[in-house]
Amino acid sequence: MTTRTPLMAGNWKMNLDYKEGLALVESLGEALKGVDESTVEAAVIPPFVDLRTAQTSIATNAFPLALGAQDLSEHVGTGAYTGEISGQMLAALDVTYVLVGHSERREYHREGEAVTNRKVNSAIAAGLTPILCVGEGLDERKAGKQIEYTVAQLEGGLEGLSAEDARRVVIAYEPVWAIGTGEVATPEDAQEVCGAIRETLAALYDQGVAQAVRVLYGGSVKSSNVAEIMAQPDVDGALVGGASLKAEEFAKIVRFADAA
Ligand code: 13P
């Protein structure tokens, strides 16, 4: 069990328009009323076009929810970058977190280490907390190379970052073979790589950084399996896809400690 405040983040991916998103924020917010935010932090990560509506609902109702975005531009501030959304624009919407390097961005949008690293820096420059996503595919897992593959992504994403900035980053270990497949890594699999991530942070920086950074697990997390994953010493939360689209189910995930 972690001593860091667990973070349960719901990545909606390309689901729910702004009206549907508002309905989910409202029912989730109600379901989470009374949750002690010093013991667990909950975040929703909707599509860009839902953010303003979600922000207003969260603020008006004082819901215990943080807001995240699924991507940001590598370019800072403003400029002639058609279609891009800057970190500063997200910060103006009270966005706290931003996903960077999600396997779906790496796979479908050819985002490699260099752009991922630039996006981590853009997020930090805007005062956002990047959630840097890393994790191996099935081939690497079968070859037993999950640690070296994931650690290389981690090092690439953090390259050039100071210790002070690295402290602010959240890492999400998402083995690609476990995303949307119903195939969950065993708690031991999750611990093995999350532990290696923390050791790498200690080697790159120091123990202070390694102990401060939250490392999440993602991949087919549900209310029925979250407690055993959270029982691992180096797992500090979950990045949840499909199960975050249902208020009751995601609320149960956030309240994992109540069931334990
Ligand atoms: P699922 O929870 O649907 O497997 O998705 C995980 C994920 O990719 C979260 O970012």
XYZ file of N, CA and C and ligand atoms in Angstrom:
790
model
N 0.848 -1.207 0.000
C 0.000 0.000 0.000
C 0.878 1.248 0.000
N 0.520 2.167 -0.846
C 1.345 3.352 -1.056
C 1.203 4.390 0.069
N 2.241 5.162 0.281
C 2.156 6.297 1.217
C 1.881 7.589 0.463
N 1.977 7.526 -0.871
C 1.633 8.689 -1.702
C 0.107 8.728 -1.865
N -0.454 9.929 -2.065
C -1.914 10.005 -2.238
C -2.296 9.349 -3.561
N -3.090 8.287 -3.525
C -3.436 7.602 -4.777
C -4.206 8.515 -5.724
N -3.955 8.315 -7.003
C -4.652 9.069 -8.049
C -5.405 8.078 -8.936
N -6.709 8.272 -9.034
C -7.529 7.454 -9.932
C -7.990 8.357 -11.066
N -7.481 8.100 -12.258
C -7.754 8.994 -13.384
C -8.515 8.244 -14.464
N -9.606 8.844 -14.922
C -10.449 8.216 -15.945
C -10.184 8.827 -17.305
N -9.559 8.057 -18.190
C -9.281 8.504 -19.556
C -10.469 8.097 -20.437
N -11.264 9.098 -20.801
C -12.480 8.785 -21.580
C -12.171 8.445 -23.028
N -10.954 8.744 -23.464
C -10.583 8.545 -24.884
C -11.588 9.277 -25.787
N -11.863 8.797 -26.990
C -12.770 9.530 -27.886
C -14.209 9.057 -27.664
N -14.690 9.325 -26.450
C -16.045 8.941 -26.071
C -16.729 10.115 -25.382
N -18.036 10.200 -25.527
C -18.918 11.154 -24.843
C -18.761 12.591 -25.384
N -19.813 13.083 -26.033
C -19.806 14.489 -26.436
C -20.047 15.351 -25.193
N -20.103 16.669 -25.361
C -20.092 17.504 -24.152
C -21.336 17.322 -23.293
N -22.475 17.003 -23.926
C -23.687 16.784 -23.115
C -23.587 15.466 -22.351
N -23.130 14.440 -23.031
C -22.948 13.144 -22.361
C -21.874 13.252 -21.285
N -20.847 14.024 -21.586
C -19.761 14.227 -20.626
C -20.247 14.943 -19.380
N -21.096 15.940 -19.593
C -21.653 16.687 -18.458
C -22.475 15.750 -17.566
N -23.269 14.903 -18.212
C -24.096 13.960 -17.441
C -23.211 13.043 -16.593
N -22.088 12.589 -17.173
C -21.195 11.703 -16.416
C -20.517 12.459 -15.265
N -20.065 13.676 -15.532
C -19.423 14.461 -14.464
C -20.409 14.677 -13.318
N -21.663 14.982 -13.666
C -22.657 15.239 -12.610
C -22.937 13.982 -11.788
N -23.127 12.845 -12.468
C -23.436 11.653 -11.673
C -22.214 11.165 -10.906
N -21.035 11.309 -11.511
C -19.815 10.906 -10.811
C -19.559 11.826 -9.612
N -19.723 13.122 -9.845
C -19.518 14.093 -8.769
C -20.416 13.794 -7.580
N -21.668 13.491 -7.856
C -22.607 13.150 -6.770
C -22.159 11.876 -6.063
N -21.756 10.884 -6.858
C -21.348 9.591 -6.283
C -20.096 9.724 -5.422
N -19.305 10.764 -5.686
C -18.044 10.915 -4.949
C -18.144 11.904 -3.797
N -19.307 12.485 -3.613
C -19.453 13.460 -2.511
C -19.084 12.786 -1.199
N -18.319 13.505 -0.405
C -17.904 12.937 0.885
C -16.595 12.193 0.828
N -16.052 11.970 -0.363
C -14.753 11.307 -0.455
C -13.685 12.235 0.139
N -12.818 11.665 0.959
C -11.763 12.448 1.589
C -10.619 12.631 0.590
N -10.492 13.855 0.080
C -9.502 14.108 -0.970
C -8.063 14.009 -0.478
N -7.893 13.934 0.853
C -6.526 13.738 1.330
C -6.135 12.259 1.265
N -7.120 11.384 1.042
C -6.791 9.955 0.976
C -6.823 9.407 -0.440
N -7.545 10.060 -1.330
C -7.562 9.624 -2.731
C -7.981 10.794 -3.606
N -7.315 10.891 -4.763
C -7.625 11.962 -5.697
C -8.257 11.327 -6.936
N -9.340 11.935 -7.402
C -10.012 11.425 -8.606
C -9.922 12.476 -9.707
N -9.698 12.019 -10.938
C -9.616 12.943 -12.068
C -10.365 12.374 -13.257
N -10.996 13.264 -14.011
C -11.602 12.856 -15.289
C -10.789 13.494 -16.417
N -10.629 12.731 -17.476
C -9.814 13.182 -18.608
C -10.666 13.061 -19.884
N -11.536 14.049 -20.104
C -12.453 13.982 -21.243
C -11.816 14.503 -22.535
N -12.524 14.356 -23.663
C -12.066 15.002 -24.894
C -12.015 16.529 -24.710
N -11.202 17.197 -25.509
C -11.036 18.655 -25.404
C -12.375 19.397 -25.372
N -13.288 18.991 -26.289
C -14.528 19.770 -26.437
C -15.459 19.653 -25.225
N -15.171 18.741 -24.317
C -15.980 18.585 -23.101
C -15.406 19.382 -21.922
N -14.201 19.895 -22.079
C -13.485 20.408 -20.906
C -14.185 21.600 -20.253
N -14.651 22.540 -21.078
C -15.238 23.751 -20.496
C -16.501 23.428 -19.693
N -17.327 22.559 -20.251
C -18.561 22.176 -19.549
C -18.221 21.426 -18.259
N -17.252 20.545 -18.355
C -16.848 19.781 -17.164
C -16.287 20.718 -16.096
N -15.464 21.667 -16.536
C -14.854 22.621 -15.590
C -15.947 23.375 -14.824
N -16.934 23.859 -15.557
C -17.993 24.660 -14.939
C -18.781 23.822 -13.940
N -19.104 22.599 -14.329
C -19.877 21.733 -13.437
C -19.087 21.405 -12.161
N -17.812 21.092 -12.330
C -16.978 20.745 -11.169
C -16.879 21.944 -10.216
N -16.662 23.142 -10.791
C -16.505 24.342 -9.949
C -17.824 24.717 -9.272
N -18.911 24.701 -10.038
C -20.212 25.125 -9.492
C -20.660 24.207 -8.362
N -20.432 22.910 -8.549
C -20.917 21.940 -7.568
C -19.877 21.548 -6.525
N -18.676 22.125 -6.647
C -17.568 21.756 -5.747
C -17.370 20.248 -5.680
N -17.420 19.606 -6.857
C -17.194 18.157 -6.901
C -15.734 17.838 -6.586
N -15.475 16.725 -5.897
C -14.084 16.358 -5.589
C -13.418 15.693 -6.802
N -13.291 16.468 -7.866
C -12.758 15.939 -9.121
C -11.731 16.912 -9.699
N -10.614 16.367 -10.145
C -9.651 17.171 -10.902
C -9.911 16.924 -12.386
N -9.416 17.859 -13.195
C -9.651 17.771 -14.628
C -8.325 17.494 -15.337
N -8.391 16.645 -16.353
C -7.205 16.374 -17.171
C -7.549 16.473 -18.640
N -6.536 16.625 -19.480
C -6.721 16.610 -20.933
C -5.957 15.419 -21.502
N -6.363 14.990 -22.688
C -5.788 13.767 -23.262
C -4.527 14.012 -24.074
N -4.264 15.285 -24.370
C -3.105 15.605 -25.213
C -2.858 17.104 -25.087
N -1.718 17.561 -25.558
C -1.462 18.996 -25.686
C -0.465 19.176 -26.807
N -0.357 20.423 -27.262
C 0.624 20.717 -28.304
C 2.021 20.723 -27.716
N 2.986 20.340 -28.546
C 4.378 20.516 -28.108
C 4.771 21.989 -28.147
N 3.979 22.801 -28.870
C 4.268 24.238 -28.977
C 3.688 24.968 -27.776
N 4.420 25.965 -27.330
C 4.059 26.661 -26.097
C 3.270 27.930 -26.405
N 2.229 28.205 -25.634
C 1.540 29.498 -25.696
C 0.558 29.623 -26.837
N 0.884 30.485 -27.805
C 0.006 30.715 -28.950
C 0.853 30.662 -30.223
N 0.211 30.583 -31.378
C 0.982 30.605 -32.617
C 0.231 29.986 -33.765
N 0.862 29.994 -34.942
C 0.239 29.478 -36.162
C 0.430 27.960 -36.234
N -0.341 27.249 -35.405
C -0.275 25.781 -35.343
C -1.698 25.239 -35.433
N -2.228 25.233 -36.653
C -3.627 24.883 -36.878
C -3.996 23.547 -36.231
N -5.070 23.569 -35.473
C -5.581 22.340 -34.866
C -4.977 22.018 -33.508
N -3.976 22.785 -33.088
C -3.287 22.463 -31.840
C -3.900 23.191 -30.636
N -3.724 22.609 -29.472
C -4.206 23.172 -28.205
C -2.990 23.269 -27.283
N -2.690 24.464 -26.809
C -1.484 24.603 -25.973
C -1.775 24.307 -24.502
N -0.716 24.011 -23.795
C -0.824 23.786 -22.359
C -1.401 24.991 -21.635
N -1.034 26.177 -22.092
C -1.538 27.401 -21.457
C -3.055 27.493 -21.609
N -3.566 27.074 -22.777
C -5.025 27.094 -22.991
C -5.717 26.113 -22.036
N -5.072 24.990 -21.808
C -5.639 23.998 -20.885
C -5.595 24.513 -19.445
N -4.496 25.142 -19.086
C -4.367 25.678 -17.721
C -5.458 26.710 -17.451
N -5.828 27.473 -18.487
C -6.882 28.491 -18.323
C -8.245 27.852 -18.057
N -8.375 26.565 -18.358
C -9.620 25.824 -18.079
C -9.536 25.045 -16.760
N -8.566 25.404 -15.931
C -8.362 24.702 -14.653
C -7.999 23.233 -14.842
N -7.384 22.933 -15.973
C -6.895 21.567 -16.185
C -5.644 21.369 -15.328
N -5.580 20.252 -14.642
C -4.424 19.935 -13.779
C -3.478 18.947 -14.471
N -4.070 17.905 -15.074
C -3.275 16.808 -15.636
C -3.370 16.781 -17.161
N -2.333 16.263 -17.791
C -2.421 16.033 -19.238
C -1.671 14.737 -19.589
N -2.351 13.880 -20.339
C -1.709 12.635 -20.768
C -0.665 12.948 -21.838
N 0.462 12.289 -21.738
C 1.518 12.431 -22.740
C 2.065 11.036 -23.044
N 2.219 10.747 -24.328
C 2.832 9.471 -24.703
C 1.932 8.264 -24.522
N 0.611 8.481 -24.514
C -0.282 7.316 -24.426
C -0.005 6.384 -25.604
N -0.131 5.093 -25.372
C 0.213 4.125 -26.436
C -0.627 4.344 -27.693
N -1.849 4.884 -27.526
C -2.676 5.143 -28.715
C -2.141 6.335 -29.505
N -1.507 7.300 -28.844
C -0.832 8.397 -29.556
C 0.445 7.858 -30.223
N 1.139 7.001 -29.513
C 2.381 6.453 -30.080
C 2.056 5.607 -31.307
N 0.973 4.817 -31.228
C 0.663 3.885 -32.315
C -0.032 4.561 -33.495
N -1.094 5.331 -33.216
C -1.912 5.852 -34.325
C -1.444 7.215 -34.813
N -0.613 7.892 -34.059
C -0.177 9.234 -34.456
C 1.342 9.330 -34.510
N 1.966 8.185 -34.495
C 3.425 8.066 -34.644
C 4.191 9.003 -33.713
N 3.738 9.143 -32.497
C 4.460 10.000 -31.550
C 5.559 9.178 -30.877
N 6.784 9.558 -31.128
C 7.924 8.843 -30.556
C 8.486 9.558 -29.346
N 9.697 9.157 -28.996
C 10.309 9.688 -27.760
C 10.518 11.193 -27.820
N 10.948 11.718 -29.002
C 11.307 13.138 -29.071
C 10.084 14.022 -28.851
N 8.986 13.722 -29.560
C 7.801 14.570 -29.400
C 7.199 14.374 -28.005
N 7.249 13.169 -27.505
C 6.739 12.904 -26.152
C 7.520 13.745 -25.138
N 8.825 13.773 -25.291
C 9.664 14.580 -24.400
C 9.333 16.072 -24.522
N 9.103 16.533 -25.745
C 8.763 17.964 -25.912
C 7.402 18.274 -25.280
N 6.472 17.326 -25.380
C 5.152 17.546 -24.769
C 5.241 17.547 -23.235
N 6.082 16.693 -22.678
C 6.296 16.723 -21.221
C 6.789 18.117 -20.819
N 7.733 18.636 -21.574
C 8.270 19.975 -21.278
C 7.228 21.069 -21.456
N 6.392 20.956 -22.496
C 5.327 21.954 -22.713
C 4.337 21.939 -21.554
N 4.014 20.750 -21.092
C 3.084 20.629 -19.972
C 3.651 21.311 -18.735
N 4.911 21.016 -18.442
C 5.565 21.614 -17.265
C 5.615 23.141 -17.407
N 5.920 23.618 -18.619
C 6.016 25.071 -18.854
C 4.687 25.763 -18.588
N 3.583 25.027 -18.801
C 2.247 25.604 -18.592
C 1.765 25.395 -17.160
N 2.573 24.766 -16.326
C 2.162 24.517 -14.942
C 1.244 23.308 -14.801
N 1.173 22.487 -15.849
C 0.339 21.276 -15.781
C 1.173 20.106 -15.264
N 0.486 19.070 -14.821
C 1.166 17.844 -14.417
C 1.048 16.828 -15.538
N 2.146 16.510 -16.216
C 2.046 15.490 -17.254
C 1.888 14.102 -16.639
N 1.015 13.308 -17.236
C 0.942 11.883 -16.897
C 1.627 11.169 -18.054
N 2.895 10.828 -17.841
C 3.696 10.217 -18.901
C 3.391 8.719 -18.955
N 2.850 8.282 -20.102
C 2.438 6.881 -20.244
C 3.542 6.067 -20.913
N 3.823 4.931 -20.325
C 4.860 4.031 -20.843
C 4.344 2.595 -20.732
N 4.938 1.705 -21.489
C 4.531 0.305 -21.360
C 4.823 -0.485 -22.618
N 5.089 -1.764 -22.412
C 5.512 -2.628 -23.510
C 4.333 -3.251 -24.254
N 4.597 -3.681 -25.475
C 3.615 -4.447 -26.246
C 3.758 -5.938 -25.963
N 2.932 -6.707 -26.637
C 2.926 -8.155 -26.400
C 4.261 -8.807 -26.790
N 4.857 -8.331 -27.888
C 6.124 -8.934 -28.345
C 7.214 -8.785 -27.290
N 7.322 -7.559 -26.732
C 8.352 -7.333 -25.703
C 8.053 -8.170 -24.459
N 6.766 -8.246 -24.109
C 6.380 -9.034 -22.924
C 6.763 -10.503 -23.126
N 6.456 -11.035 -24.327
C 6.769 -12.452 -24.599
C 8.270 -12.700 -24.572
N 9.020 -11.670 -24.982
C 10.487 -11.807 -25.003
C 11.101 -11.505 -23.635
N 10.262 -11.194 -22.646
C 10.769 -10.893 -21.301
C 11.484 -9.557 -21.217
N 11.202 -8.673 -22.186
C 11.919 -7.390 -22.240
C 11.072 -6.222 -21.743
N 10.043 -6.514 -20.930
C 9.122 -5.449 -20.506
C 9.809 -4.345 -19.712
N 10.790 -4.717 -18.883
C 11.421 -3.689 -18.061
C 12.316 -2.804 -18.923
N 13.176 -3.411 -19.731
C 14.096 -2.557 -20.496
C 13.353 -1.680 -21.486
N 12.276 -2.206 -22.074
C 11.498 -1.415 -23.042
C 10.826 -0.228 -22.343
N 10.193 -0.495 -21.217
C 9.451 0.540 -20.493
C 10.399 1.586 -19.906
N 11.510 1.119 -19.375
C 12.492 2.045 -18.795
C 13.078 2.960 -19.879
N 13.285 2.421 -21.073
C 13.805 3.257 -22.175
C 12.792 4.347 -22.530
N 11.509 4.005 -22.538
C 10.477 5.027 -22.805
C 10.479 6.079 -21.698
N 10.635 5.625 -20.470
C 10.654 6.545 -19.327
C 11.826 7.524 -19.447
N 12.998 6.969 -19.741
C 14.197 7.824 -19.864
C 14.032 8.811 -21.019
N 13.453 8.355 -22.127
C 13.236 9.240 -23.277
C 12.262 10.354 -22.938
N 11.202 10.016 -22.258
C 10.179 11.013 -21.918
C 10.687 12.064 -20.952
N 11.595 11.658 -20.065
C 12.078 12.577 -19.015
C 13.381 13.273 -19.375
N 13.938 12.968 -20.548
C 15.269 13.481 -20.887
C 15.371 15.002 -20.714
N 16.406 15.429 -20.018
C 16.661 16.856 -19.850
C 15.849 17.507 -18.742
N 14.953 16.757 -18.123
C 14.108 17.348 -17.073
C 14.898 17.465 -15.765
N 14.776 18.606 -15.086
C 15.444 18.766 -13.797
C 14.747 17.897 -12.747
N 15.423 17.678 -11.632
C 14.824 16.899 -10.542
C 13.570 17.587 -10.034
N 13.617 18.907 -9.965
C 12.469 19.669 -9.469
C 11.243 19.463 -10.363
N 11.459 19.467 -11.674
C 10.352 19.245 -12.609
C 9.913 17.775 -12.613
N 10.875 16.872 -12.504
C 10.555 15.443 -12.524
C 9.643 15.058 -11.355
N 9.787 15.711 -10.231
C 8.946 15.462 -9.059
C 7.470 15.667 -9.363
N 7.193 16.551 -10.322
C 5.806 16.919 -10.617
C 5.143 15.967 -11.603
N 5.939 15.087 -12.198
C 5.403 14.198 -13.233
C 4.715 12.999 -12.574
N 3.645 12.533 -13.213
C 3.039 11.249 -12.843
C 3.393 10.278 -13.960
N 3.751 9.057 -13.592
C 4.049 8.033 -14.600
C 2.889 7.030 -14.621
N 2.458 6.656 -15.809
C 1.439 5.602 -15.909
C 2.031 4.428 -16.673
N 2.122 3.288 -15.985
C 2.581 2.060 -16.648
C 1.366 1.356 -17.232
N 1.300 1.345 -18.553
C 0.184 0.694 -19.232
C 0.724 -0.314 -20.244
N 0.765 -1.583 -19.856
C 1.194 -2.588 -20.836
C 0.166 -2.632 -21.974
N 0.637 -2.425 -23.196
C -0.277 -2.245 -24.329
C -1.193 -3.468 -24.507
N -0.686 -4.645 -24.219
C -1.463 -5.874 -24.394
C -2.620 -5.978 -23.389
N -2.618 -5.112 -22.390
C -3.689 -5.162 -21.372
C -4.706 -4.043 -21.548
N -4.543 -3.216 -22.594
C -5.442 -2.068 -22.771
C -6.649 -2.452 -23.607
N -7.827 -2.327 -23.009
C -9.079 -2.575 -23.731
C -9.276 -4.026 -24.121
N -8.469 -4.914 -23.575
C -8.528 -6.321 -23.979
C -9.203 -7.189 -22.928
N -9.397 -6.622 -21.738
C -9.897 -7.433 -20.634
C -8.772 -8.239 -19.993
N -7.608 -8.185 -20.617
C -6.419 -8.903 -20.132
C -5.716 -8.001 -19.122
N -5.754 -8.354 -17.838
C -5.129 -7.500 -16.830
C -3.778 -8.090 -16.476
N -2.788 -7.237 -16.338
C -1.518 -7.726 -15.808
C -1.785 -8.227 -14.389
N -1.094 -9.250 -13.966
C -1.274 -9.676 -12.579
C -0.729 -8.572 -11.674
N -1.165 -8.542 -10.432
C -0.606 -7.538 -9.516
C 0.917 -7.630 -9.452
N 1.449 -8.841 -9.570
C 2.915 -9.014 -9.540
C 3.564 -8.427 -10.794
N 2.914 -8.613 -11.951
C 3.427 -8.004 -13.197
C 3.456 -6.483 -13.054
N 2.365 -5.922 -12.528
C 2.277 -4.462 -12.372
C 3.365 -3.983 -11.421
N 3.527 -4.683 -10.296
C 4.530 -4.295 -9.303
C 5.944 -4.379 -9.881
N 6.208 -5.441 -10.638
C 7.565 -5.623 -11.188
C 7.989 -4.382 -11.983
N 7.116 -3.937 -12.895
C 7.520 -2.824 -13.765
C 7.394 -1.489 -13.028
N 6.360 -1.322 -12.211
C 6.235 -0.060 -11.460
C 7.424 0.095 -10.503
N 7.865 -1.000 -9.921
C 9.055 -0.973 -9.049
C 10.299 -0.575 -9.839
N 10.416 -1.125 -11.055
C 11.578 -0.793 -11.905
C 11.537 0.676 -12.314
N 10.336 1.199 -12.524
C 10.193 2.626 -12.852
C 10.705 3.469 -11.689
N 10.327 3.089 -10.480
C 10.779 3.867 -9.313
C 12.298 3.760 -9.132
N 12.835 2.579 -9.351
C 14.301 2.429 -9.253
C 15.007 3.301 -10.291
N 14.403 3.380 -11.479
C 15.000 4.208 -12.535
C 14.965 5.684 -12.136
N 13.874 6.103 -11.511
C 13.781 7.502 -11.063
C 14.859 7.802 -10.025
N 15.116 6.824 -9.156
C 16.166 7.011 -8.145
C 17.535 7.112 -8.811
N 17.741 6.318 -9.858
C 19.036 6.339 -10.551
C 19.208 7.627 -11.363
N 18.125 8.061 -12.013
C 18.205 9.269 -12.840
C 18.317 10.522 -11.975
N 17.619 10.508 -10.829
C 17.567 11.679 -9.950
C 18.078 11.279 -8.577
N 17.141 11.059 -7.651
C 17.546 10.622 -6.310
C 16.345 9.953 -5.641
N 16.544 9.459 -4.436
C 15.462 8.768 -3.718
C 14.288 9.697 -3.445
N 14.599 10.978 -3.209
C 13.530 11.943 -2.926
C 12.549 12.014 -4.082
N 13.080 12.106 -5.298
C 12.227 12.156 -6.490
C 11.497 10.820 -6.628
N 12.231 9.731 -6.495
C 11.635 8.404 -6.683
C 10.480 8.170 -5.711
N 10.619 8.656 -4.488
C 9.566 8.431 -3.489
C 8.401 9.405 -3.648
N 8.652 10.537 -4.311
C 7.596 11.543 -4.467
C 6.687 11.247 -5.660
N 7.257 10.687 -6.714
C 6.506 10.528 -7.971
C 5.467 9.411 -7.850
N 4.257 9.711 -8.342
C 3.231 8.680 -8.349
C 3.314 7.849 -9.633
N 3.271 6.545 -9.449
C 3.308 5.613 -10.580
C 1.962 4.889 -10.629
N 1.237 5.089 -11.716
C -0.089 4.476 -11.861
C 0.021 3.215 -12.712
N -0.955 2.332 -12.535
C -1.082 1.191 -13.447
C -2.325 1.408 -14.313
N -2.260 1.042 -15.578
C -3.429 1.119 -16.443
C -3.520 -0.080 -17.357
N -4.730 -0.510 -17.624
C -4.972 -1.647 -18.517
C -6.039 -2.538 -17.931
N -7.285 -2.362 -18.420
C -8.412 -3.180 -17.983
C -8.654 -3.151 -16.469
N -8.415 -1.989 -15.848
C -8.710 -1.850 -14.409
C -10.222 -1.720 -14.233
N -10.754 -2.457 -13.266
C -12.192 -2.435 -12.941
C -12.331 -2.403 -11.418
N -13.572 -2.192 -10.956
C -13.766 -2.177 -9.500
C -13.435 -3.540 -8.900
N -13.568 -4.595 -9.696
C -13.341 -5.944 -9.164
C -11.859 -6.303 -9.050
N -10.968 -5.573 -9.742
C -9.549 -5.951 -9.630
C -8.665 -4.829 -9.072
N -9.270 -3.657 -8.815
C -8.436 -2.509 -8.433
C -7.749 -2.697 -7.069
N -8.433 -3.330 -6.124
C -7.871 -3.425 -4.763
C -6.575 -4.224 -4.744
N -6.536 -5.336 -5.491
C -5.316 -6.161 -5.452
C -4.158 -5.465 -6.169
N -4.493 -4.664 -7.177
C -3.438 -3.903 -7.868
C -2.915 -2.806 -6.930
N -3.853 -2.151 -6.232
C -3.472 -1.062 -5.316
C -2.723 -1.568 -4.088
N -2.803 -2.855 -3.829
C -2.086 -3.412 -2.671
C -0.584 -3.495 -2.923
N -0.163 -3.291 -4.155
C 1.268 -3.378 -4.483
C 2.001 -2.112 -4.015
N 3.194 -2.255 -3.468
C 3.859 -1.102 -2.851
C 4.219 0.034 -3.811
N 4.451 -0.284 -5.070
C 4.867 0.772 -5.999
C 3.768 1.218 -6.944
N 2.536 0.801 -6.694
C 1.407 1.242 -7.523
C 0.631 2.306 -6.735
N 0.565 3.507 -7.309
C -0.016 4.645 -6.588
C -1.329 5.118 -7.196
N -1.939 4.276 -7.990
C -3.204 4.694 -8.581
C -3.445 3.956 -9.878
N -4.499 4.384 -10.575
C -4.858 3.699 -11.816
C -5.249 4.695 -12.887
N -4.877 4.369 -14.124
C -5.351 5.111 -15.295
C -6.365 4.184 -15.962
N -7.616 4.619 -15.918
C -8.731 3.731 -16.256
C -9.376 4.191 -17.556
N -9.573 3.292 -18.489
C -10.258 3.626 -19.736
C -11.730 3.283 -19.656
N -12.094 2.146 -20.228
C -13.500 1.742 -20.348
C -14.317 1.875 -19.066
N -13.750 1.447 -17.949
C -14.506 1.453 -16.685
C -14.711 2.863 -16.130
N -14.083 3.863 -16.747
C -14.281 5.237 -16.253
C -15.473 5.904 -16.930
N -16.112 5.219 -17.858
C -17.246 5.807 -18.587
C -18.570 5.571 -17.863
N -18.522 4.813 -16.772
C -19.738 4.566 -15.990
C -19.518 5.124 -14.592
N -20.412 6.036 -14.176
C -20.216 6.763 -12.919
C -20.083 5.813 -11.735
N -20.998 4.870 -11.645
C -21.017 3.996 -10.472
C -19.743 3.150 -10.395
N -19.340 2.634 -11.552
C -18.151 1.777 -11.615
C -16.883 2.586 -11.283
N -16.764 3.771 -11.855
C -15.562 4.570 -11.585
C -15.554 5.042 -10.133
N -16.733 5.375 -9.602
C -16.804 5.787 -8.191
C -16.333 4.645 -7.281
N -16.682 3.422 -7.642
C -16.224 2.265 -6.843
C -14.706 2.135 -6.917
N -14.156 2.414 -8.091
C -12.692 2.343 -8.252
C -12.023 3.401 -7.365
N -12.585 4.609 -7.375
C -12.033 5.687 -6.535
C -12.116 5.295 -5.053
N -13.211 4.628 -4.696
C -13.421 4.232 -3.298
C -12.848 2.833 -3.022
N -11.815 2.454 -3.733
C -11.273 1.085 -3.599
C -10.932 0.731 -2.150
N -10.510 1.740 -1.379
C -10.047 1.466 -0.019
C -11.216 1.080 0.897
N -12.412 1.571 0.580
C -13.589 1.266 1.409
C -13.916 -0.215 1.365
N -13.695 -0.807 0.170
C -14.046 -2.219 -0.015
C -12.990 -3.139 0.575
N -11.759 -2.607 0.710
C -10.626 -3.462 1.128
C -10.747 -3.851 2.604
P -8.826 0.234 -20.467
O -9.040 0.503 -18.998
O -10.085 0.389 -21.281
O -8.093 -1.043 -20.706
O -7.869 1.422 -21.007
C -6.674 1.677 -20.344
C -6.093 2.933 -20.887
O -5.569 2.980 -21.980
C -6.205 4.143 -20.057
O -5.412 5.167 -20.564
